[in-house]
């Protein structure tokens, strides 16, 4: 079975003029995008500091597939170009203060990143 590939657009929360483009399979989890973005962009932060948000600023469920998120957020794939997802890089202090599991890196991501 062939997997569909989708082009996703992202903006940095702290630098909204900077656009990042990724082509990824639609069946991967949103959680899998974080190490890809981290490596592709050469970010010096921890993968656990990367949080993804919808164009409206809503937190995206990291356990959802890319297909499900795109279907829910965008009525048309063309909107992904004009309304990119947001990447927010949390400060280490923000990460510690949150104490919420959604900010914690999973062992599955660690394993994925080390491959």
N, C-alpha and C. Protein backbone atom coordinates (compact mmCIF):
# COMPACT_ATOMS: atom_id res chain seq x y z
N UNK A 1 0.83 -1.18 0.00
CA UNK A 1 0.00 0.00 0.00
C UNK A 1 0.88 1.25 0.00
N UNK A 2 0.61 2.16 -0.92
CA UNK A 2 1.38 3.40 -1.02
C UNK A 2 0.90 4.41 0.01
N UNK A 3 1.85 5.14 0.55
CA UNK A 3 1.53 6.18 1.51
C UNK A 3 1.52 7.52 0.78
N UNK A 4 0.51 8.33 1.06
CA UNK A 4 0.44 9.67 0.47
C UNK A 4 1.45 10.58 1.14
N UNK A 5 2.01 11.48 0.35
CA UNK A 5 2.94 12.48 0.86
C UNK A 5 2.23 13.83 0.82
N UNK A 6 2.43 14.62 1.86
CA UNK A 6 1.82 15.95 1.91
C UNK A 6 2.90 16.98 2.22
N UNK A 7 2.72 18.15 1.66
CA UNK A 7 3.63 19.25 1.94
C UNK A 7 3.01 20.09 3.05
N UNK A 8 3.73 20.24 4.14
CA UNK A 8 3.27 21.04 5.28
C UNK A 8 4.08 22.32 5.37
N UNK A 9 3.42 23.36 5.79
CA UNK A 9 4.07 24.65 5.97
C UNK A 9 3.99 25.03 7.44
N UNK A 10 5.10 25.58 7.94
CA UNK A 10 5.19 25.98 9.34
C UNK A 10 5.75 27.40 9.42
N UNK A 11 5.36 28.08 10.48
CA UNK A 11 5.92 29.38 10.84
C UNK A 11 6.43 29.27 12.27
N UNK A 12 7.51 29.97 12.53
CA UNK A 12 8.00 30.03 13.90
C UNK A 12 7.19 31.06 14.67
N UNK A 13 6.78 30.70 15.87
CA UNK A 13 6.02 31.59 16.74
C UNK A 13 6.80 32.88 16.99
N UNK A 14 8.12 32.75 17.22
CA UNK A 14 8.96 33.90 17.55
C UNK A 14 9.45 34.64 16.30
N UNK A 15 9.25 34.06 15.10
CA UNK A 15 9.70 34.66 13.85
C UNK A 15 8.69 34.32 12.75
N UNK A 16 7.50 34.93 12.77
CA UNK A 16 6.42 34.53 11.86
C UNK A 16 6.71 34.74 10.38
N UNK A 17 7.72 35.52 10.04
CA UNK A 17 8.06 35.72 8.63
C UNK A 17 8.86 34.55 8.06
N UNK A 18 9.37 33.72 8.91
CA UNK A 18 10.18 32.57 8.48
C UNK A 18 9.26 31.36 8.25
N UNK A 19 9.24 30.86 7.02
CA UNK A 19 8.40 29.72 6.65
C UNK A 19 9.28 28.50 6.44
N UNK A 20 8.84 27.38 6.99
CA UNK A 20 9.52 26.09 6.84
C UNK A 20 8.57 25.16 6.09
N UNK A 21 9.10 24.42 5.14
CA UNK A 21 8.30 23.48 4.37
C UNK A 21 8.84 22.07 4.58
N UNK A 22 7.95 21.13 4.82
CA UNK A 22 8.32 19.71 4.95
C UNK A 22 7.38 18.88 4.10
N UNK A 23 7.93 17.87 3.44
CA UNK A 23 7.11 16.88 2.75
C UNK A 23 7.21 15.60 3.57
N UNK A 24 6.06 15.14 4.06
CA UNK A 24 6.03 13.99 4.95
C UNK A 24 4.89 13.05 4.58
N UNK A 25 5.00 11.78 4.98
CA UNK A 25 3.87 10.86 4.77
C UNK A 25 2.69 11.28 5.64
N UNK A 26 1.48 11.09 5.13
CA UNK A 26 0.29 11.50 5.88
C UNK A 26 -0.02 10.57 7.04
N UNK A 27 0.59 9.38 7.04
CA UNK A 27 0.25 8.42 8.10
C UNK A 27 1.16 8.50 9.32
N UNK A 28 2.13 9.43 9.35
CA UNK A 28 2.97 9.54 10.54
C UNK A 28 2.26 10.38 11.59
N UNK A 29 2.70 10.24 12.82
CA UNK A 29 2.13 11.01 13.92
C UNK A 29 2.72 12.42 13.94
N UNK A 30 1.97 13.35 14.46
CA UNK A 30 2.46 14.71 14.63
C UNK A 30 3.72 14.69 15.49
N UNK A 31 3.77 13.81 16.48
CA UNK A 31 4.94 13.67 17.34
C UNK A 31 6.20 13.38 16.53
N UNK A 32 6.05 12.68 15.42
CA UNK A 32 7.19 12.34 14.57
C UNK A 32 7.72 13.55 13.81
N UNK A 33 6.94 14.60 13.71
CA UNK A 33 7.39 15.81 13.02
C UNK A 33 8.44 16.57 13.82
N UNK A 34 8.37 16.46 15.13
CA UNK A 34 9.28 17.25 15.98
C UNK A 34 10.74 16.90 15.74
N UNK A 35 11.15 15.63 15.74
CA UNK A 35 12.56 15.34 15.46
C UNK A 35 12.94 15.68 14.02
N UNK A 36 11.99 15.54 13.09
CA UNK A 36 12.28 15.89 11.70
C UNK A 36 12.55 17.39 11.59
N UNK A 37 11.68 18.20 12.19
CA UNK A 37 11.88 19.65 12.19
C UNK A 37 13.19 20.02 12.89
N UNK A 38 13.44 19.38 14.01
CA UNK A 38 14.65 19.64 14.79
C UNK A 38 15.89 19.41 13.93
N UNK A 39 15.95 18.29 13.24
CA UNK A 39 17.13 17.95 12.44
C UNK A 39 17.21 18.77 11.16
N UNK A 40 16.08 18.93 10.48
CA UNK A 40 16.05 19.67 9.22
C UNK A 40 16.45 21.12 9.42
N UNK A 41 15.99 21.71 10.50
CA UNK A 41 16.26 23.12 10.77
C UNK A 41 17.57 23.33 11.54
N UNK A 42 18.19 22.24 12.00
CA UNK A 42 19.43 22.35 12.75
C UNK A 42 19.25 23.11 14.06
N UNK A 43 18.12 22.88 14.71
CA UNK A 43 17.82 23.60 15.95
C UNK A 43 18.70 23.11 17.10
N UNK A 44 19.09 24.02 17.95
CA UNK A 44 19.97 23.69 19.07
C UNK A 44 19.20 23.38 20.34
N UNK A 45 17.91 23.50 20.31
CA UNK A 45 17.10 23.21 21.50
C UNK A 45 16.83 21.71 21.58
N UNK A 46 16.26 21.30 22.68
CA UNK A 46 15.84 19.91 22.86
C UNK A 46 14.57 19.67 22.03
N UNK A 47 14.39 18.46 21.54
CA UNK A 47 13.19 18.13 20.78
C UNK A 47 11.95 18.36 21.64
N UNK A 48 12.07 18.12 22.93
CA UNK A 48 10.91 18.29 23.82
C UNK A 48 10.46 19.75 23.91
N UNK A 49 11.30 20.68 23.51
CA UNK A 49 10.94 22.10 23.55
C UNK A 49 10.10 22.53 22.35
N UNK A 50 10.00 21.69 21.31
CA UNK A 50 9.23 22.02 20.11
C UNK A 50 7.77 21.65 20.30
N UNK A 51 6.90 22.62 20.19
CA UNK A 51 5.46 22.40 20.32
C UNK A 51 4.81 22.93 19.05
N UNK A 52 3.82 22.19 18.54
CA UNK A 52 3.14 22.59 17.31
C UNK A 52 1.73 23.08 17.61
N UNK A 53 1.35 24.16 16.93
CA UNK A 53 0.04 24.77 17.11
C UNK A 53 -0.64 24.97 15.76
N UNK A 54 -1.95 25.00 15.79
CA UNK A 54 -2.74 25.28 14.59
C UNK A 54 -2.55 26.75 14.22
N UNK A 55 -2.98 27.15 13.02
CA UNK A 55 -2.89 28.57 12.64
C UNK A 55 -3.65 29.49 13.61
N UNK A 56 -4.67 28.94 14.28
CA UNK A 56 -5.44 29.74 15.25
C UNK A 56 -4.81 29.75 16.63
N UNK A 57 -3.71 29.01 16.82
CA UNK A 57 -3.03 28.99 18.11
C UNK A 57 -3.44 27.87 19.04
N UNK A 58 -4.22 26.90 18.54
CA UNK A 58 -4.63 25.76 19.36
C UNK A 58 -3.53 24.70 19.36
N UNK A 59 -3.29 24.11 20.53
CA UNK A 59 -2.30 23.04 20.63
C UNK A 59 -2.75 21.85 19.78
N UNK A 60 -1.82 21.28 19.02
CA UNK A 60 -2.13 20.12 18.18
C UNK A 60 -1.81 18.85 18.94
N UNK A 61 -2.73 17.91 18.92
CA UNK A 61 -2.54 16.62 19.57
C UNK A 61 -1.39 15.88 18.90
N UNK A 62 -0.33 15.64 19.64
CA UNK A 62 0.86 15.00 19.08
C UNK A 62 0.65 13.52 18.77
N UNK A 63 -0.43 12.94 19.29
CA UNK A 63 -0.72 11.53 19.02
C UNK A 63 -1.60 11.34 17.79
N UNK A 64 -2.01 12.42 17.16
CA UNK A 64 -2.84 12.34 15.95
C UNK A 64 -1.94 12.16 14.73
N UNK A 65 -2.50 11.59 13.67
CA UNK A 65 -1.73 11.47 12.43
C UNK A 65 -1.76 12.81 11.70
N UNK A 66 -0.79 13.00 10.84
CA UNK A 66 -0.74 14.21 10.03
C UNK A 66 -2.02 14.34 9.20
N UNK A 67 -2.48 13.22 8.65
CA UNK A 67 -3.71 13.23 7.85
C UNK A 67 -4.89 13.76 8.66
N UNK A 68 -5.05 13.26 9.88
CA UNK A 68 -6.17 13.68 10.73
C UNK A 68 -6.09 15.17 11.07
N UNK A 69 -4.89 15.64 11.35
CA UNK A 69 -4.72 17.05 11.71
C UNK A 69 -5.03 17.95 10.52
N UNK A 70 -4.49 17.59 9.36
CA UNK A 70 -4.72 18.40 8.16
C UNK A 70 -6.20 18.40 7.79
N UNK A 71 -6.84 17.24 7.90
CA UNK A 71 -8.27 17.15 7.60
C UNK A 71 -9.08 18.01 8.56
N UNK A 72 -8.70 18.01 9.83
CA UNK A 72 -9.45 18.78 10.83
C UNK A 72 -9.22 20.29 10.70
N UNK A 73 -7.99 20.69 10.44
CA UNK A 73 -7.65 22.11 10.42
C UNK A 73 -8.01 22.78 9.09
N UNK A 74 -7.70 22.10 8.01
CA UNK A 74 -7.86 22.72 6.69
C UNK A 74 -9.00 22.07 5.92
N UNK A 75 -9.89 22.88 5.41
CA UNK A 75 -10.94 22.35 4.54
C UNK A 75 -10.36 22.04 3.17
N UNK A 76 -9.38 22.80 2.79
CA UNK A 76 -8.72 22.62 1.49
C UNK A 76 -7.22 22.64 1.74
N UNK A 77 -6.49 21.80 1.03
CA UNK A 77 -5.05 21.74 1.23
C UNK A 77 -4.39 23.07 0.85
N UNK A 78 -5.01 23.86 -0.02
CA UNK A 78 -4.45 25.15 -0.42
C UNK A 78 -4.32 26.10 0.76
N UNK A 79 -5.17 25.94 1.75
CA UNK A 79 -5.11 26.81 2.93
C UNK A 79 -3.82 26.60 3.71
N UNK A 80 -3.21 25.42 3.57
CA UNK A 80 -1.97 25.14 4.30
C UNK A 80 -0.86 26.10 3.87
N UNK A 81 -0.95 26.63 2.67
CA UNK A 81 0.05 27.57 2.19
C UNK A 81 -0.15 28.94 2.84
N UNK A 82 -1.39 29.37 2.94
CA UNK A 82 -1.67 30.70 3.49
C UNK A 82 -1.78 30.70 5.01
N UNK A 83 -2.12 29.58 5.60
CA UNK A 83 -2.27 29.46 7.05
C UNK A 83 -1.39 28.34 7.59
N UNK A 84 -0.07 28.56 7.67
CA UNK A 84 0.80 27.48 8.14
C UNK A 84 0.61 27.18 9.62
N UNK A 85 1.03 26.00 10.01
CA UNK A 85 1.06 25.62 11.42
C UNK A 85 2.17 26.42 12.10
N UNK A 86 2.08 26.55 13.42
CA UNK A 86 3.10 27.29 14.17
C UNK A 86 4.00 26.33 14.93
N UNK A 87 5.28 26.68 14.96
CA UNK A 87 6.28 25.98 15.77
C UNK A 87 6.65 26.93 16.90
N UNK A 88 6.48 26.49 18.11
CA UNK A 88 6.92 27.29 19.25
C UNK A 88 8.04 26.52 19.94
N UNK A 89 9.11 27.23 20.23
CA UNK A 89 10.23 26.65 20.98
C UNK A 89 10.13 27.17 22.40
N UNK A 90 9.82 26.27 23.32
CA UNK A 90 9.69 26.66 24.72
C UNK A 90 11.05 26.93 25.33
N UNK A 91 11.12 27.92 26.19
CA UNK A 91 12.33 28.14 26.98
C UNK A 91 12.45 27.00 27.97
N UNK A 92 13.68 26.64 28.38
CA UNK A 92 13.83 25.57 29.38
C UNK A 92 13.02 25.83 30.65
N UNK A 93 12.92 27.11 31.05
CA UNK A 93 12.14 27.44 32.24
C UNK A 93 10.65 27.15 32.01
N UNK A 94 10.16 27.49 30.82
CA UNK A 94 8.76 27.22 30.47
C UNK A 94 8.49 25.72 30.51
N UNK A 95 9.45 24.96 30.02
CA UNK A 95 9.32 23.51 29.97
C UNK A 95 9.24 22.94 31.38
N UNK A 96 10.11 23.43 32.28
CA UNK A 96 10.11 22.95 33.66
C UNK A 96 8.85 23.38 34.40
N UNK A 97 8.42 24.61 34.19
CA UNK A 97 7.27 25.15 34.91
C UNK A 97 5.96 24.47 34.51
N UNK A 98 5.88 24.05 33.26
CA UNK A 98 4.62 23.49 32.78
C UNK A 98 4.27 22.21 33.53
N UNK A 99 5.26 21.33 33.70
CA UNK A 99 5.02 20.08 34.40
C UNK A 99 3.95 19.22 33.75
N UNK A 100 3.50 19.59 32.57
CA UNK A 100 2.43 18.88 31.86
C UNK A 100 3.04 17.84 30.94
N UNK A 101 2.40 16.69 30.84
CA UNK A 101 2.92 15.61 30.01
C UNK A 101 2.99 15.96 28.54
N UNK A 102 2.17 16.90 28.07
CA UNK A 102 2.22 17.23 26.65
C UNK A 102 3.54 17.89 26.28
N UNK A 103 4.26 18.43 27.26
CA UNK A 103 5.55 19.05 26.97
C UNK A 103 6.69 18.04 27.09
N UNK A 104 6.42 16.87 27.64
CA UNK A 104 7.48 15.90 27.89
C UNK A 104 7.77 15.09 26.64
N UNK A 105 9.03 14.82 26.44
CA UNK A 105 9.40 14.00 25.27
C UNK A 105 9.15 12.53 25.60
N UNK A 106 8.62 11.82 24.67
CA UNK A 106 8.32 10.40 24.91
C UNK A 106 9.54 9.56 24.58
N UNK A 107 9.61 8.38 25.16
CA UNK A 107 10.72 7.48 24.85
C UNK A 107 10.66 7.06 23.39
N UNK A 108 9.45 7.05 22.82
CA UNK A 108 9.30 6.67 21.42
C UNK A 108 10.01 7.69 20.52
N UNK A 109 9.91 8.96 20.86
CA UNK A 109 10.59 9.99 20.06
C UNK A 109 12.09 9.85 20.22
N UNK A 110 12.54 9.59 21.44
CA UNK A 110 13.97 9.38 21.65
C UNK A 110 14.48 8.27 20.76
N UNK A 111 13.75 7.16 20.71
CA UNK A 111 14.16 6.03 19.88
C UNK A 111 14.15 6.41 18.42
N UNK A 112 13.14 7.14 17.98
CA UNK A 112 13.04 7.57 16.59
C UNK A 112 14.20 8.48 16.24
N UNK A 113 14.53 9.40 17.14
CA UNK A 113 15.58 10.37 16.89
C UNK A 113 16.96 9.70 16.83
N UNK A 114 17.16 8.63 17.58
CA UNK A 114 18.46 7.97 17.63
C UNK A 114 18.71 7.04 16.46
N UNK A 115 17.67 6.70 15.70
CA UNK A 115 17.84 5.78 14.57
C UNK A 115 18.66 6.40 13.47
